[in-house]
Short mmCIF file of C-alpha atoms in Angstrom, two decimals:
data_model
loop_
_atom_site.label_atom_id
_atom_site.label_comp_id
_atom_site.label_asym_id
_atom_site.label_seq_id
_atom_site.Cartn_x
_atom_site.Cartn_y
_atom_site.Cartn_z
CA UNK A 1 124.63 96.65 110.11
CA UNK A 2 122.34 98.51 107.77
CA UNK A 3 123.71 101.47 105.88
CA UNK A 4 121.89 104.74 106.47
CA UNK A 5 120.44 106.74 103.58
CA UNK A 6 122.28 109.85 102.41
CA UNK A 7 120.32 113.11 102.52
CA UNK A 8 120.48 115.55 99.61
CA UNK A 9 119.26 119.11 100.02
CA UNK A 10 117.64 120.55 96.88
CA UNK A 11 116.86 124.22 96.42
CA UNK A 12 114.97 124.71 93.20
CA UNK A 13 113.58 127.68 91.33
CA UNK A 14 110.68 125.91 89.65
CA UNK A 15 108.57 127.18 86.78
CA UNK A 16 105.91 125.12 85.04
CA UNK A 17 104.58 127.42 82.34
CA UNK A 18 101.57 125.35 81.26
CA UNK A 19 100.34 124.91 84.84
CA UNK A 20 101.05 128.54 85.87
CA UNK A 21 103.44 127.42 88.62
CA UNK A 22 106.18 129.76 89.74
CA UNK A 23 107.99 128.59 92.87
CA UNK A 24 111.22 130.61 93.20
CA UNK A 25 112.18 128.96 96.52
CA UNK A 26 111.17 125.28 96.50
CA UNK A 27 113.32 123.49 99.09
CA UNK A 28 113.21 119.82 100.02
CA UNK A 29 115.42 116.95 101.12
CA UNK A 30 115.70 113.61 99.36
CA UNK A 31 116.93 110.47 101.11
CA UNK A 32 119.09 108.33 98.82
CA UNK A 33 118.81 104.64 99.67
CA UNK A 34 122.27 102.96 99.85
CA UNK A 35 121.43 100.82 96.79
CA UNK A 36 119.91 103.70 94.80
CA UNK A 37 121.75 105.29 91.89
CA UNK A 38 122.08 109.04 91.60
CA UNK A 39 120.23 108.79 88.30
CA UNK A 40 117.17 107.40 90.13
CA UNK A 41 117.42 110.15 92.77
CA UNK A 42 117.33 112.74 89.97
CA UNK A 43 114.42 110.93 88.32
CA UNK A 44 112.47 111.24 91.59
CA UNK A 45 113.41 114.94 91.82
CA UNK A 46 112.30 115.58 88.22
CA UNK A 47 109.02 113.75 88.85
CA UNK A 48 108.47 115.80 92.02
CA UNK A 49 109.04 119.05 90.15
CA UNK A 50 107.08 118.07 87.03
CA UNK A 51 104.05 117.03 89.08
CA UNK A 52 104.50 119.53 91.91
CA UNK A 53 101.48 120.48 93.92
CA UNK A 54 100.91 121.38 97.53
CA UNK A 55 101.11 118.29 99.79
CA UNK A 56 103.08 116.21 97.24
CA UNK A 57 105.67 114.22 99.17
CA UNK A 58 108.28 111.56 98.67
CA UNK A 59 107.26 108.00 99.51
CA UNK A 60 109.26 105.38 101.37
CA UNK A 61 111.27 104.62 98.23
CA UNK A 62 113.25 101.45 97.68
CA UNK A 63 112.69 100.35 101.29
CA UNK A 64 109.00 99.71 100.51
CA UNK A 65 108.72 98.47 96.89
CA UNK A 66 104.91 98.33 96.94
CA UNK A 67 104.61 101.99 97.99
CA UNK A 68 104.67 104.90 95.50
CA UNK A 69 107.82 106.97 95.03
CA UNK A 70 105.70 110.11 95.42
CA UNK A 71 102.18 110.63 96.65
CA UNK A 72 99.75 113.39 97.42
CA UNK A 73 96.81 113.14 99.78
CA UNK A 74 93.92 115.51 100.27
CA UNK A 75 92.97 116.86 103.70
CA UNK A 76 90.87 113.76 104.42
CA UNK A 77 93.81 111.42 103.76
CA UNK A 78 92.56 110.20 100.39
CA UNK A 79 95.35 109.58 97.86
CA UNK A 80 94.96 112.05 94.98
CA UNK A 81 98.27 111.43 93.22
CA UNK A 82 100.28 108.17 93.12
CA UNK A 83 103.65 108.24 91.32
CA UNK A 84 106.23 105.59 90.43
CA UNK A 85 109.58 106.34 88.78
CA UNK A 86 111.99 104.13 86.88
CA UNK A 87 111.35 100.53 86.01
CA UNK A 88 107.75 99.64 86.70
CA UNK A 89 105.81 96.39 86.51
CA UNK A 90 102.64 96.79 84.37
CA UNK A 91 100.60 94.55 86.68
CA UNK A 92 101.61 96.59 89.72
CA UNK A 93 100.70 99.82 87.94
CA UNK A 94 97.35 98.31 86.96
CA UNK A 95 96.85 97.35 90.65
CA UNK A 96 97.71 100.92 91.69
CA UNK A 97 95.09 102.23 89.24
CA UNK A 98 92.52 99.80 90.68
CA UNK A 99 93.35 100.51 94.34
CA UNK A 100 93.41 104.29 93.94
CA UNK A 101 90.32 105.11 91.87
CA UNK A 102 90.32 108.78 92.94
CA UNK A 103 94.04 109.28 92.28
CA UNK A 104 95.97 110.31 89.23
CA UNK A 105 98.47 107.45 88.73
CA UNK A 106 101.67 108.50 86.96
CA UNK A 107 104.83 106.64 85.93
CA UNK A 108 107.95 108.54 84.88
CA UNK A 109 110.57 106.43 83.11
CA UNK A 110 114.30 107.05 82.73
CA UNK A 111 114.21 106.87 78.93
CA UNK A 112 111.77 106.62 76.02
CA UNK A 113 113.17 103.11 75.35
CA UNK A 114 112.21 101.99 78.86
CA UNK A 115 108.73 103.47 78.34
CA UNK A 116 108.34 101.48 75.10
CA UNK A 117 109.50 98.29 76.86
CA UNK A 118 106.89 98.89 79.56
CA UNK A 119 104.13 99.36 76.97
CA UNK A 120 105.18 96.20 75.14
CA UNK A 121 105.19 94.25 78.39
CA UNK A 122 101.77 95.67 79.35
CA UNK A 123 100.33 94.47 76.03
CA UNK A 124 101.90 91.01 76.49
CA UNK A 125 100.45 90.54 80.00
CA UNK A 126 97.14 92.13 78.96
CA UNK A 127 97.36 94.88 81.59
CA UNK A 128 94.84 97.05 79.76
CA UNK A 129 94.05 99.34 82.72
CA UNK A 130 97.55 100.87 82.63
CA UNK A 131 95.93 103.04 79.95
CA UNK A 132 94.33 104.97 82.84
CA UNK A 133 97.79 105.95 84.11
CA UNK A 134 99.80 108.89 82.82
CA UNK A 135 103.01 107.52 81.30
CA UNK A 136 106.01 109.65 80.37
CA UNK A 137 109.78 109.37 79.96
CA UNK A 138 112.55 111.84 80.63
CA UNK A 139 115.19 112.39 77.97
CA UNK A 140 118.01 109.97 78.90
CA UNK A 141 120.73 112.50 78.02
CA UNK A 142 119.20 115.12 80.30
CA UNK A 143 118.90 112.62 83.14
CA UNK A 144 122.52 111.45 82.76
CA UNK A 145 123.76 115.06 82.75
CA UNK A 146 121.87 115.89 85.95
CA UNK A 147 122.98 112.64 87.62
CA UNK A 148 126.54 113.92 87.31
CA UNK A 149 125.75 116.43 90.07
CA UNK A 150 126.24 114.52 93.31
CA UNK A 151 126.77 117.39 95.73
CA UNK A 152 124.80 117.05 98.99
CA UNK A 153 123.44 120.59 98.45
CA UNK A 154 122.14 121.28 94.98
CA UNK A 155 120.76 124.55 93.62
CA UNK A 156 118.83 124.19 90.41
CA UNK A 157 116.62 126.21 88.13
CA UNK A 158 114.05 124.03 86.41
CA UNK A 159 111.45 125.08 83.84
CA UNK A 160 108.82 122.96 82.12
CA UNK A 161 107.25 124.28 78.93
CA UNK A 162 104.92 121.91 77.15
CA UNK A 163 106.60 118.53 77.19
CA UNK A 164 110.12 119.94 77.48
CA UNK A 165 112.33 120.44 80.53
CA UNK A 166 115.05 123.09 80.85
CA UNK A 167 117.54 122.87 83.71
CA UNK A 168 120.37 125.10 84.91
CA UNK A 169 122.70 123.76 87.59
CA UNK A 170 126.07 125.18 88.66
CA UNK A 171 126.25 127.42 85.60
CA UNK A 172 125.54 124.63 83.12
CA UNK A 173 122.35 124.41 81.07
CA UNK A 174 120.60 121.26 79.90
CA UNK A 175 117.30 120.46 78.27
CA UNK A 176 115.34 117.56 76.90
CA UNK A 177 111.85 116.42 75.97
CA UNK A 178 109.39 114.47 78.04
CA UNK A 179 107.97 111.70 75.89
CA UNK A 180 104.37 110.68 76.54
CA UNK A 181 103.25 107.09 76.22
CA UNK A 182 99.92 105.58 75.37
CA UNK A 183 99.14 101.83 75.25
#
């Protein structure tokens, strides 16, 4: 018998200062795969909010490892944004860049150390076209703090200013930088 995913209901007041985004009532549900950690769920949520745009949606997740964690399509069905979170294989990211020439390919890592490991691995396997992807890492301390909130209904205030994220959840405030990577 296969275990069913657990649904989490997020209600977020989102502000992205540099992109002039102010969404006081952003609501969405996230399905947590039975083998998925809460830290990875939060990484997907942070990626969704950081890259938010109309029509951005969650992918099939861990059930379909070749599919993006998030994607956005235009009205014709063309992929315009392809996003992976967590541990990523440089060759698969290079393939995503090749297969989606009209899309912005982004990878958001769970820590700057994981981002550096990815870049080292990309250089070793000569995956030069990962340079076309946007690479960033969330502050590991911020991600761990948010992963401590496991309620099925989560209200959150999230603000991005430059490459810094500020979060307020259940009366507690957290913040941390987003580290950019370049091969």
